[in-house]
Amino acid sequence: MSRIFEVTDKVRAHDPHADIDLINRAYVFAANAHANQKRSSGEPYLTHPLAVANILASLHLDDKSIVTGLLHDTVEDTAVTLKDIESRFGTEVANLVDGVTKIGQIRFTSSEHKQAENFRKMILATAKDLRVLLVKLADRLHNMRTLGFLPDHKRSYISQETMELYAPLAHRLGIHWLTQELEDLAFSHLEPEAYRDLSGKMADHIDSLNRTRERLEAIMQEAVNRQGCQAQVQGRMKHMYSLFQKMQRKHLDFDDIYDLVAFRIIVEDTPACYQTLGVIHSLYRPVPGRFKDYIALPKPNGYQSLHTSIIGPDNFRLEVQIRTEAMHRYAEDGVAAHWLYKNDDLDASDQRNFQWLKQLTELLRDSDQPIEFLENVRLDLFVKEVYVFSRDGDLFALPRGALPLDFAYAVHTDIGHHCTGVRINGQSADFQTRLRNGDQIEVLTNPEQTPGRQWLQHIRTPRARQAIRQWFRREERDASLRIGGEIVQEVFGRRKEPGKAVLAALQCADMDDLMVKLGRGEIPLERLLAEAKRSSPRRLNLQGTEQGLISAATCCLPLPGDAVLGHFEYGQGITVHHQECAAAAEEQAATWMSIDWKPEKGKLYGTSLEIKTKNRQGMLAAVSGAMAELGASIDDLRIHQLAGDMTTLVVLIEVRDRVHLAKLMRGLRKVDGVIKVSRNMQLRQHEGAAQRIKRRLSAMLNRKSTEQGEHSDKEKHDA
Ligand code: MN
């Protein structure tokens, strides 16, 4: 069992300025918090955080990391809150403890190998600070060392998680010994028989292997010394899991594995590495194609070394690694070694080819102080995704900044199309809510729901954008087809169709093509009539906006239900004018069609009214109040002062259809002071002033509800 003074001694040894008092206080605090708790082994719970702190001290981590190691289970497992920790140990420690707690809450739910990478990234994103991850790894290491006391199902779950998530993370951080120990421990629980078998064979061979190791160590050490190099030769056994993997991968038996023993030569500097390589190669024949120069070309996690295989005495093949002390320290402790081991050799290797940790080393290079470096290591910088769960616990990786609809479309296109809302972590949320790591999202759907144009504002992923655009294109095509079909039927009669000659002349592949192009207005009606030698159709039946293919003319703003005429605008479908519109009367030609225009459920249409009233206070309030009461919303309102005692109000309103408008007009005529209400069909004359007046309108309406509230009430009463 670890003791706190062992931990503090280790910390003091590598950092004389460390806050030992803080560590001691954290120890006492943890001891009190866990006072009555025991581990599955029966030991006092405190042994666990103490062991974790000890592991962290061995990694030469800073005092705050050690304190976090001591406190890491208090928030999760005791009555202690983050606030308690913040008030006693400061914000930095509280954030670190919070980070460790959050990683602990991630549940590894997938057995799919490819999902494991997403889980690993999610842990990185959640950890945010490199120290959080290192504390979590130390925590996991001690739990794995004491795993034997847990029931079977827990052991296999935790071992699986260790193998899939934590060992690979330790590997990425370049902490060699930790990767190996985690792998071997997980291996022993996941494949107990293979593990027993392999460790038995190792034991059988251990004596002869050790003799070989000692003999070769001596031979190589002497050869290197003779060249005048300061070098240290170490032989070591390969770790179990890497042997097991090699046997599996290459279908080998234990006896076929030649590199059970590997040698490592630690030298003074980089030139000595290559010099030593020459010495070894002149001593033993190298195996062709086995030399690797990881000094010139480091591994993605920053690892540097020279690797070679040689054919030793008795045709015994051996692997030899040659590296400097700094490279060795990095190979063993990975990034943890970076801020501890200041060495010229490391600085000289600035150009190393980091990939995954490229940004990390840049931060390192820019900082003189280890502590500053630690604070700058934001692990979420490496992760461009956000990781969220479906209701069933499936993990989804989305780009950062993704919104609920992106998630819905990631689950399935149809889930996206029919999405009516979402619940995030059990709370209903709107479409603008940014998704956060670990969110659990439930998508609510309704088959009646379909995408709206405004959805394009609430998505970030190309997948969702494409799906929504595709939906609109399909809808638009359906609408074009329907309108084009109507036109063809009106022009040719119910039983006939245009012949092949007409299709060819209009460059249409088939009837569908013709109908779509007619519906969109890509083929003007007059061209069809000319080719087919027909006269203009009488009447079309249309509904609503037909996916944007039908639009109301802005001069007269007709409503569904009005007597309307339509004509094609090239590529934009049909523009509908009121029959009494001046523009329609002027431009009317043979190709204008009369249209039976029906409203579409739930949609509103803009139109305009002219209201002549007596000029008196509170009139505006009375008129707008009456309109609101009748379910019309005002888009714009202009006031024209007339001579004498009269005022004309010109309003832009939204109503459901002609029937709704008629009801509204009747209601307005009953308002005291209103003299005349009529449709306004010459909007173009007023268009210039529209924007200016729109701005004034909202101010006016606001004043109405405060200053003139009394009048308004009274007049409403009168009406
Ligand atoms: Mn723990």
XYZ file of C-alpha atoms and ligand atoms in Angstrom:
720
model
C 0.000 0.000 0.000
C 1.207 3.476 -0.880
C 1.845 6.081 1.801
C 1.294 9.789 1.316
C 4.920 10.615 2.193
C 6.120 8.344 -0.638
C 4.008 10.432 -2.984
C 5.171 13.779 -1.627
C 8.822 12.623 -1.648
C 8.550 11.710 -5.334
C 6.921 15.043 -6.162
C 9.525 17.013 -4.204
C 12.325 15.131 -5.946
C 11.356 16.251 -9.431
C 9.789 19.624 -8.560
C 11.220 21.485 -5.541
C 8.592 24.227 -5.919
C 5.591 21.897 -5.777
C 2.857 22.786 -3.287
C 3.308 19.886 -0.860
C 0.899 21.446 1.618
C -1.868 21.345 -0.980
C -1.199 17.633 -1.560
C -1.289 16.894 2.160
C -4.535 18.802 2.575
C -6.081 16.876 -0.343
C -5.003 13.631 1.310
C -6.735 14.537 4.594
C -9.814 15.710 2.721
C -10.040 12.450 0.715
C -9.457 10.384 3.870
C -12.442 12.081 5.543
C -14.676 11.860 2.487
C -14.040 8.132 1.950
C -13.811 7.394 5.697
C -16.339 4.581 5.870
C -15.962 3.190 2.370
C -14.278 -0.060 1.455
C -13.120 -1.434 -1.887
C -14.289 -4.820 -3.199
C -11.015 -6.210 -1.911
C -12.014 -5.211 1.623
C -9.268 -2.588 1.844
C -10.125 0.974 2.932
C -11.262 2.979 -0.098
C -8.527 5.562 0.459
C -5.909 3.078 -0.796
C -7.253 3.621 -4.318
C -6.879 7.437 -4.653
C -3.523 7.146 -2.902
C -2.305 4.545 -5.396
C -3.528 6.730 -8.256
C -1.623 9.715 -6.843
C 1.464 7.533 -6.573
C 1.248 6.478 -10.222
C 0.895 10.138 -11.211
C 3.917 11.064 -9.103
C 5.915 8.365 -10.921
C 4.922 10.049 -14.177
C 6.408 13.265 -12.707
C 3.147 15.141 -13.035
C 2.544 18.502 -11.375
C 1.064 19.078 -7.894
C -2.422 19.875 -9.227
C -2.527 16.521 -11.025
C -1.503 14.697 -7.835
C -4.214 16.537 -5.877
C -6.733 15.603 -8.578
C -5.637 11.975 -8.257
C -6.345 12.085 -4.513
C -9.745 13.743 -4.965
C -10.873 12.090 -8.192
C -13.602 9.867 -6.707
C -14.949 12.231 -4.037
C -17.602 13.951 -6.168
C -18.837 10.736 -7.767
C -18.860 8.528 -4.675
C -19.269 10.753 -1.609
C -21.329 13.699 -0.376
C -18.584 16.111 -1.487
C -19.613 18.614 -4.189
C -17.553 20.389 -6.818
C -18.247 23.626 -4.949
C -16.574 22.176 -1.821
C -13.532 21.278 -3.894
C -13.442 24.653 -5.601
C -13.584 26.552 -2.302
C -10.804 24.467 -0.726
C -8.519 23.684 -3.663
C -9.335 26.328 -6.277
C -10.999 26.418 -9.682
C -8.228 24.608 -11.559
C -8.393 21.504 -9.369
C -12.212 21.610 -9.395
C -12.170 21.648 -13.213
C -9.755 18.720 -13.307
C -11.851 16.656 -10.880
C -14.967 17.531 -12.871
C -13.253 16.344 -16.056
C -12.282 12.995 -14.523
C -15.828 12.552 -13.181
C -17.302 13.281 -16.627
C -15.101 10.729 -18.375
C -16.160 8.220 -15.750
C -19.750 8.758 -16.800
C -19.133 7.812 -20.421
C -20.496 4.327 -20.941
C -18.782 2.269 -23.596
C -21.827 0.715 -25.224
C -20.725 -0.588 -28.578
C -18.997 -3.819 -29.450
C -18.297 -2.506 -32.945
C -14.624 -1.918 -33.470
C -15.068 1.140 -35.675
C -17.166 2.836 -33.006
C -14.317 2.471 -30.513
C -12.413 5.250 -32.286
C -15.390 7.571 -31.791
C -15.483 6.697 -28.105
C -11.769 7.408 -27.840
C -12.257 10.793 -29.461
C -15.203 11.503 -27.206
C -12.988 10.841 -24.186
C -10.409 13.263 -25.577
C -13.057 15.907 -26.174
C -14.508 15.405 -22.703
C -11.137 15.422 -20.992
C -10.270 18.832 -22.478
C -7.079 19.025 -20.366
C -4.302 16.491 -20.867
C -3.938 16.083 -17.096
C -7.543 14.890 -16.832
C -6.732 12.102 -19.247
C -3.547 11.143 -17.396
C -5.408 10.992 -14.059
C -8.087 8.859 -15.685
C -5.449 6.515 -17.102
C -3.765 6.186 -13.696
C -7.182 5.512 -12.153
C -7.869 2.829 -14.740
C -4.443 1.258 -14.229
C -4.998 0.822 -10.498
C -8.509 -0.495 -11.069
C -7.125 -3.042 -13.539
C -4.451 -4.113 -11.061
C -7.167 -4.846 -8.503
C -9.827 -6.113 -10.903
C -9.766 -9.693 -9.599
C -12.107 -8.783 -6.744
C -15.006 -7.828 -8.997
C -17.771 -10.129 -10.326
C -17.274 -11.691 -13.789
C -19.545 -9.454 -15.859
C -17.940 -6.292 -14.469
C -14.461 -7.664 -15.046
C -15.118 -8.432 -18.696
C -16.860 -5.097 -19.330
C -14.050 -3.082 -17.731
C -11.373 -5.154 -19.481
C -13.062 -4.713 -22.845
C -13.254 -0.975 -22.267
C -9.589 -0.916 -21.245
C -8.545 -2.794 -24.364
C -10.665 -0.718 -26.752
C -10.386 2.743 -25.218
C -7.768 3.291 -22.561
C -4.806 1.233 -23.803
C -5.023 2.872 -27.271
C -5.195 6.310 -25.627
C -2.110 5.546 -23.539
C -0.441 4.415 -26.766
C -1.333 7.661 -28.518
C 0.108 9.620 -25.652
C 3.198 7.489 -26.125
C 3.235 6.061 -22.595
C 4.749 2.737 -23.453
C 4.835 0.938 -20.087
C 1.251 1.997 -19.314
C -0.016 0.721 -22.676
C 1.677 -2.637 -22.118
C 0.507 -3.078 -18.557
C -3.101 -2.146 -19.402
C -3.064 -4.550 -22.350
C -1.602 -7.456 -20.372
C -4.062 -6.960 -17.498
C -7.054 -6.742 -19.848
C -5.756 -9.741 -21.805
C -5.529 -11.844 -18.620
C -9.237 -11.221 -17.905
C -10.572 -11.393 -21.455
C -8.687 -14.514 -22.593
C -7.815 -16.265 -19.321
C -6.945 -19.591 -20.984
C -4.685 -18.147 -23.649
C -3.066 -16.001 -20.993
C -2.398 -18.968 -18.680
C -1.068 -21.013 -21.590
C 1.290 -18.272 -22.726
C 2.553 -17.322 -19.289
C 3.191 -21.024 -18.566
C 5.349 -21.337 -21.678
C 7.182 -18.143 -20.812
C 7.943 -19.589 -17.386
C 9.280 -22.803 -18.981
C 11.664 -20.854 -21.163
C 12.478 -18.076 -18.804
C 15.749 -19.563 -17.543
C 17.231 -20.273 -20.957
C 15.952 -16.944 -22.237
C 17.524 -15.147 -19.322
C 20.854 -16.870 -19.953
C 20.734 -15.870 -23.623
C 19.811 -12.340 -22.643
C 22.684 -11.990 -20.181
C 25.252 -13.422 -22.586
C 24.225 -11.140 -25.453
C 24.004 -8.116 -23.176
C 27.639 -8.653 -22.203
C 28.834 -9.175 -25.785
C 27.111 -6.068 -27.114
C 28.065 -3.904 -24.122
C 31.714 -4.777 -24.627
C 31.623 -4.091 -28.368
C 30.042 -0.699 -27.828
C 32.464 0.213 -25.049
C 35.384 -0.664 -27.298
C 34.237 2.085 -29.685
C 34.443 4.593 -26.864
C 30.691 5.181 -26.673
C 28.930 5.874 -23.397
C 26.150 3.322 -23.759
C 23.908 1.091 -21.734
C 22.633 -2.225 -23.133
C 19.401 -3.663 -21.683
C 17.678 -6.902 -22.623
C 13.981 -7.380 -21.863
C 11.128 -9.803 -22.432
C 8.326 -8.852 -24.796
C 5.024 -8.209 -23.111
C 2.423 -10.937 -23.215
C -0.287 -9.270 -25.226
C 2.059 -8.277 -28.058
C 3.272 -11.902 -28.236
C -0.302 -13.146 -28.277
C -1.210 -10.729 -31.071
C 1.822 -11.747 -33.093
C 0.971 -15.448 -32.738
C -2.603 -14.767 -33.790
C -1.707 -12.487 -36.672
C 0.973 -14.728 -38.155
C -0.525 -18.067 -37.082
C 2.650 -18.908 -35.184
C 3.310 -21.272 -32.286
C 5.183 -20.095 -29.267
C 8.307 -21.925 -30.435
C 8.288 -20.084 -33.771
C 8.639 -16.687 -32.186
C 12.225 -15.590 -32.361
C 12.078 -12.203 -30.734
C 10.887 -13.063 -27.255
C 13.854 -11.074 -26.080
C 14.551 -7.611 -27.328
C 17.509 -5.365 -26.654
C 17.658 -1.692 -26.087
C 20.805 0.433 -26.216
C 20.633 3.888 -24.656
C 23.353 6.284 -25.867
C 24.421 9.884 -25.336
C 23.237 11.685 -28.438
C 21.785 11.218 -31.908
C 25.123 10.735 -33.783
C 25.983 8.000 -31.239
C 22.773 6.189 -32.203
C 23.991 5.716 -35.788
C 27.544 4.948 -34.643
C 26.246 2.231 -32.322
C 24.088 0.830 -35.104
C 27.275 0.381 -37.150
C 28.944 -1.421 -34.267
C 26.037 -3.873 -33.844
C 25.772 -4.540 -37.599
C 29.497 -5.340 -37.770
C 29.052 -7.711 -34.836
C 25.998 -9.586 -36.158
C 24.455 -9.868 -39.593
C 21.320 -7.697 -39.948
C 18.073 -9.235 -41.184
C 17.421 -7.550 -44.554
C 14.497 -5.169 -44.658
C 14.134 -4.959 -40.889
C 15.971 -1.689 -40.289
C 13.717 1.272 -39.441
C 14.860 4.829 -38.808
C 12.269 6.374 -36.505
C 14.730 9.146 -35.614
C 14.590 10.738 -39.059
C 10.932 9.782 -39.386
C 9.223 9.583 -35.979
C 5.998 7.637 -35.457
C 2.771 9.672 -35.355
C 2.775 9.680 -31.545
C 6.273 11.185 -31.495
C 8.201 7.993 -30.798
C 11.861 8.051 -31.929
C 14.377 5.231 -32.119
C 16.452 3.112 -34.500
C 15.125 -0.449 -34.920
C 17.015 -3.341 -36.395
C 16.870 -7.133 -36.320
C 20.069 -9.173 -36.241
C 20.947 -12.845 -36.538
C 22.722 -13.646 -33.287
C 24.603 -16.733 -32.093
C 22.895 -20.087 -32.863
C 20.909 -18.359 -35.622
C 18.928 -16.644 -32.903
C 17.083 -13.616 -34.271
C 16.889 -10.531 -32.086
C 15.399 -7.111 -32.222
C 17.620 -4.195 -31.169
C 16.439 -0.644 -30.475
C 18.914 2.220 -30.215
C 17.963 5.623 -28.812
C 19.073 8.545 -26.653
C 18.050 8.969 -23.019
C 15.533 11.657 -24.007
C 14.013 9.453 -26.690
C 13.861 6.622 -24.201
C 12.119 8.718 -21.602
C 9.649 9.815 -24.275
C 9.113 6.226 -25.421
C 8.327 5.157 -21.866
C 6.325 8.104 -20.588
C 5.191 9.766 -23.801
C 3.870 13.306 -23.645
C 4.155 13.137 -19.879
C 7.911 13.173 -20.385
C 7.782 16.300 -22.476
C 7.451 18.872 -19.786
C 9.810 17.087 -17.401
C 12.726 16.229 -19.489
C 14.286 19.375 -20.839
C 17.069 18.342 -23.075
C 18.954 19.899 -25.946
C 18.406 16.799 -27.949
C 14.652 17.250 -27.786
C 14.859 20.904 -28.786
C 17.030 20.020 -31.753
C 14.365 17.676 -32.999
C 11.804 20.404 -33.512
C 11.110 19.236 -37.017
C 9.716 15.924 -35.928
C 6.844 14.645 -37.888
C 4.006 14.742 -35.412
C 0.586 14.189 -36.823
C -1.918 13.552 -34.140
C 0.044 15.549 -31.573
C 1.374 18.192 -33.919
C -0.497 21.017 -32.247
C 0.547 19.720 -28.865
C 4.223 19.996 -29.624
C 3.754 23.440 -31.093
C 2.294 24.529 -27.789
C 5.189 22.886 -26.034
C 7.732 24.716 -28.133
C 6.091 28.055 -27.433
C 6.104 27.689 -23.683
C 9.022 27.919 -21.269
C 7.178 26.877 -18.158
C 5.950 23.320 -17.700
C 2.918 24.586 -15.840
C 1.995 26.973 -18.620
C 2.305 24.147 -21.076
C -0.079 22.037 -19.016
C -2.669 24.754 -18.935
C -2.445 25.148 -22.671
C -3.009 21.533 -23.530
C -6.627 21.555 -24.524
C -7.325 18.053 -25.709
C -10.554 19.046 -27.404
C -8.452 20.938 -29.919
C -7.677 17.610 -31.488
C -11.277 16.683 -31.900
C -13.381 18.372 -34.528
C -16.471 16.339 -33.738
C -19.143 16.292 -31.105
C -20.241 12.885 -29.800
C -23.872 12.259 -28.967
C -26.080 9.270 -28.253
C -29.402 8.210 -29.673
C -32.193 7.199 -27.298
C -31.078 3.587 -27.759
C -27.489 4.414 -26.812
C -25.948 4.347 -30.301
C -23.037 6.746 -30.637
C -23.023 9.371 -33.397
C -20.108 11.617 -34.360
C -21.208 14.969 -35.823
C -19.179 18.043 -36.735
C -18.794 20.532 -33.906
C -21.621 23.048 -33.897
C -24.133 20.478 -35.160
C -27.798 21.085 -34.326
C -30.693 18.744 -33.515
C -31.891 18.420 -37.129
C -28.387 17.339 -38.157
C -28.682 14.517 -35.663
C -32.162 13.547 -36.920
C -30.867 13.348 -40.498
C -27.779 11.412 -39.352
C -30.042 8.753 -37.830
C -32.143 8.409 -40.978
C -33.356 10.681 -43.769
C -36.988 9.882 -42.990
C -36.470 10.628 -39.291
C -35.152 14.019 -40.427
C -38.015 14.740 -42.848
C -40.683 14.001 -40.250
C -38.959 15.528 -37.236
C -41.292 17.676 -35.134
C -38.935 18.285 -32.222
C -36.234 16.821 -29.999
C -35.616 16.043 -26.377
C -32.005 16.401 -25.203
C -31.153 14.583 -21.983
C -34.885 14.336 -21.321
C -35.582 18.068 -21.786
C -37.333 19.392 -24.856
C -35.034 21.622 -26.879
C -35.443 23.820 -29.935
C -33.790 23.403 -33.330
C -31.143 26.044 -32.546
C -29.683 24.154 -29.570
C -26.018 23.265 -30.110
C -25.296 19.616 -29.374
C -22.744 18.867 -26.676
C -20.573 15.865 -25.975
C -22.437 13.036 -24.339
C -25.921 14.450 -25.039
C -28.616 11.842 -25.354
C -31.083 12.846 -28.041
C -34.580 11.640 -28.683
C -36.143 12.661 -31.993
C -39.901 13.209 -32.051
C -41.549 12.502 -35.401
C -44.925 12.759 -37.036
C -45.644 11.338 -40.511
C -47.597 14.532 -41.329
C -44.520 16.709 -40.718
C -42.436 17.711 -43.741
C -39.378 19.959 -44.115
C -39.876 23.722 -44.225
C -37.635 26.224 -46.030
C -36.547 27.676 -42.680
C -35.037 24.293 -41.741
C -32.059 25.187 -43.888
C -31.206 27.802 -41.235
C -31.092 25.155 -38.510
C -28.626 22.656 -39.930
C -24.837 22.511 -40.206
C -24.104 19.194 -41.915
C -23.930 18.648 -45.683
C -25.891 15.456 -45.223
C -28.912 17.243 -43.756
C -28.654 20.067 -46.309
C -28.588 17.634 -49.170
C -31.512 15.638 -47.822
C -33.662 18.752 -47.369
C -32.768 20.158 -50.795
C -33.520 16.809 -52.359
C -36.885 16.741 -50.642
C -37.738 20.174 -52.033
C -36.562 19.215 -55.491
C -38.761 16.131 -55.444
C -41.740 18.086 -54.156
C -41.162 20.764 -56.732
C -40.944 18.158 -59.476
C -44.188 16.550 -58.301
C -45.868 19.952 -58.346
C -44.482 20.783 -61.805
C -45.698 17.444 -63.065
C -49.175 18.078 -61.671
C -49.432 21.597 -63.135
C -47.951 20.485 -66.462
C -50.463 17.616 -66.536
C -53.310 20.078 -66.016
C -52.043 22.239 -68.862
C -51.694 19.323 -71.263
C -55.165 18.128 -70.388
C -56.656 21.585 -70.911
C -54.890 22.097 -74.221
C -55.443 18.645 -75.729
C -58.595 17.485 -74.019
C -59.000 14.624 -71.623
C -58.302 11.744 -74.022
C -55.578 13.084 -76.264
C -51.893 13.756 -75.832
C -49.333 15.692 -77.863
C -47.759 13.475 -80.503
C -44.104 12.528 -80.908
C -43.550 15.407 -83.322
C -44.600 17.952 -80.705
C -42.373 16.358 -78.036
C -39.428 16.377 -80.440
C -40.020 19.984 -81.472
C -40.036 21.017 -77.798
C -36.947 18.884 -77.076
C -38.719 16.731 -74.505
C -37.703 13.125 -73.882
C -41.212 12.012 -72.956
C -44.543 13.186 -71.589
C -43.257 13.517 -68.002
C -40.422 15.677 -69.230
C -42.862 17.898 -71.108
C -45.185 18.222 -68.129
C -42.373 19.099 -65.721
C -41.010 21.732 -68.107
C -44.461 23.219 -68.668
C -45.126 23.289 -64.940
C -41.863 25.097 -64.257
C -42.450 27.478 -67.122
C -39.300 26.290 -68.865
C -41.434 25.797 -71.952
C -43.672 28.853 -72.370
C -47.289 28.017 -72.966
C -47.342 29.871 -76.291
C -44.638 27.566 -77.676
C -46.716 24.509 -76.833
C -49.768 26.119 -78.426
C -47.829 27.046 -81.561
C -46.338 23.552 -81.976
C -49.623 21.821 -81.294
C -51.647 24.373 -83.315
C -54.126 24.729 -80.470
C -55.818 27.584 -78.735
C -55.271 28.677 -75.162
C -56.711 26.481 -72.426
C -59.618 27.844 -70.475
C -59.013 26.968 -66.905
C -56.421 25.400 -64.557
C -56.994 23.985 -61.089
C -54.234 24.901 -58.661
C -53.746 24.834 -54.921
C -51.701 27.132 -52.693
C -48.171 27.882 -53.803
C -47.507 24.437 -55.363
C -44.010 24.302 -53.844
C -43.173 27.806 -54.955
C -44.344 27.331 -58.555
C -47.341 29.583 -58.019
C -46.785 33.109 -56.855
C -49.169 36.001 -56.330
C -48.449 39.137 -58.351
C -47.100 41.902 -56.126
C -49.200 44.563 -57.869
C -52.618 43.263 -56.848
C -51.884 40.545 -54.246
C -54.738 38.199 -55.162
C -55.975 35.533 -52.765
C -56.992 31.939 -53.331
C -60.675 32.040 -54.131
C -60.424 35.330 -56.068
C -61.180 35.387 -59.784
C -57.607 35.214 -61.073
C -55.649 35.011 -64.288
C -52.292 33.373 -64.614
C -49.356 33.617 -66.945
C -45.981 31.926 -67.069
C -42.780 33.619 -66.015
C -39.889 31.825 -67.614
C -38.404 29.243 -65.238
C -40.472 30.429 -62.283
C -43.855 28.868 -62.852
C -47.067 30.844 -62.858
C -47.732 34.370 -61.617
C -51.312 34.945 -60.608
C -53.044 38.341 -60.979
C -56.449 39.500 -59.841
C -58.843 39.702 -62.783
C -59.418 43.384 -62.048
C -55.725 44.216 -61.763
C -54.699 46.994 -64.134
C -51.537 45.094 -65.132
C -53.590 42.062 -66.095
C -55.981 44.172 -68.158
C -53.120 45.860 -70.044
C -51.019 42.802 -70.752
C -53.704 40.226 -71.192
C -52.972 38.064 -74.185
C -54.047 34.754 -75.630
C -51.795 32.781 -73.277
C -53.314 34.040 -70.070
C -55.365 31.382 -68.367
C -58.109 31.654 -65.917
C -57.269 29.702 -62.806
C -59.323 28.045 -60.156
C -57.043 28.802 -57.209
C -57.752 26.969 -53.986
C -56.203 27.729 -50.590
C -53.828 25.305 -48.948
C -54.497 24.321 -45.360
C -52.456 26.175 -42.765
C -50.960 28.711 -45.175
C -51.365 32.494 -45.050
C -51.468 34.840 -48.044
C -50.656 38.509 -48.220
C -53.104 41.056 -49.567
C -53.867 44.746 -49.182
C -56.810 46.870 -48.012
C -57.635 50.548 -48.201
C -59.547 51.803 -45.173
C -61.056 55.287 -45.141
C -61.697 56.552 -41.618
C -62.555 59.668 -39.683
C -59.421 61.453 -38.533
C -59.435 61.071 -34.772
C -57.386 59.838 -31.881
C -57.430 56.094 -31.249
C -58.637 55.261 -34.759
C -55.509 53.312 -35.633
C -55.706 51.318 -32.433
C -59.339 50.466 -33.081
C -58.637 49.289 -36.631
C -55.602 47.175 -35.760
C -57.384 45.757 -32.721
C -60.312 44.657 -34.891
C -57.940 43.035 -37.384
C -56.129 41.111 -34.679
C -59.456 39.951 -33.284
C -60.437 38.586 -36.693
C -57.214 36.608 -37.027
C -55.414 38.749 -39.619
C -51.833 39.796 -39.024
C -50.631 43.207 -40.167
C -47.452 43.268 -42.264
C -47.385 46.947 -43.079
C -49.524 50.022 -42.605
C -49.402 53.489 -44.137
C -51.418 56.551 -43.302
C -52.497 59.120 -45.890
C -53.930 62.277 -44.404
C -56.730 63.487 -46.634
C -58.214 66.973 -46.871
C -60.693 67.769 -44.146
C -61.447 65.264 -41.477
C -60.488 62.072 -43.336
C -57.613 59.585 -43.279
C -56.842 56.657 -45.569
C -55.048 53.690 -44.081
C -53.329 51.334 -46.505
C -52.529 48.003 -44.854
C -50.696 44.867 -45.929
C -52.192 41.890 -44.134
C -51.997 38.128 -44.103
C -55.181 36.077 -44.325
C -56.109 32.486 -45.083
C -58.188 33.093 -48.225
C -60.888 35.209 -49.835
C -63.579 34.065 -47.393
C -61.394 35.064 -44.451
C -60.800 38.457 -46.066
C -64.513 39.022 -46.635
C -65.224 38.351 -42.961
C -62.438 40.752 -41.998
C -63.786 43.511 -44.223
C -67.279 43.131 -42.749
C -65.782 43.325 -39.251
C -63.807 46.465 -40.094
C -66.860 48.238 -41.477
C -68.529 47.868 -38.094
C -65.706 49.734 -36.341
C -66.880 53.139 -35.203
C -65.300 55.805 -37.425
C -64.576 53.538 -40.385
C -66.252 54.870 -43.482
C -65.155 52.647 -46.319
C -63.157 49.391 -46.694
C -61.982 48.155 -50.096
C -59.348 45.942 -51.752
C -56.254 47.785 -52.873
C -55.129 46.661 -56.331
C -52.503 49.268 -57.187
C -49.726 48.344 -54.832
C -47.006 49.336 -57.243
C -47.779 52.991 -56.725
C -46.932 52.680 -53.044
C -44.003 50.286 -53.190
C -41.296 52.914 -52.736
C -42.399 54.000 -49.309
C -43.054 50.514 -48.035
C -39.828 49.919 -46.122
C -39.809 53.285 -44.361
C -43.370 52.858 -43.238
C -42.799 49.320 -42.075
C -40.254 50.641 -39.595
C -42.609 53.260 -38.269
C -45.370 50.759 -37.977
C -43.911 48.685 -35.180
C -43.141 51.807 -33.154
C -46.674 52.982 -33.644
C -48.240 49.712 -32.642
C -46.121 49.591 -29.506
C -47.253 53.072 -28.513
C -50.816 52.032 -29.122
C -50.735 49.358 -26.473
C -49.279 51.663 -23.786
C -50.339 55.303 -24.323
C -53.679 54.724 -25.921
C -54.617 51.604 -24.068
C -57.576 53.295 -22.428
C -59.037 54.641 -25.666
C -58.463 51.383 -27.371
C -60.446 49.511 -24.761
C -63.260 51.993 -24.840
C -63.537 52.037 -28.610
C -63.452 48.295 -28.854
C -66.298 48.301 -26.412
C -68.232 50.755 -28.585
C -67.681 48.645 -31.678
Mn -11.129 5.829 -9.206
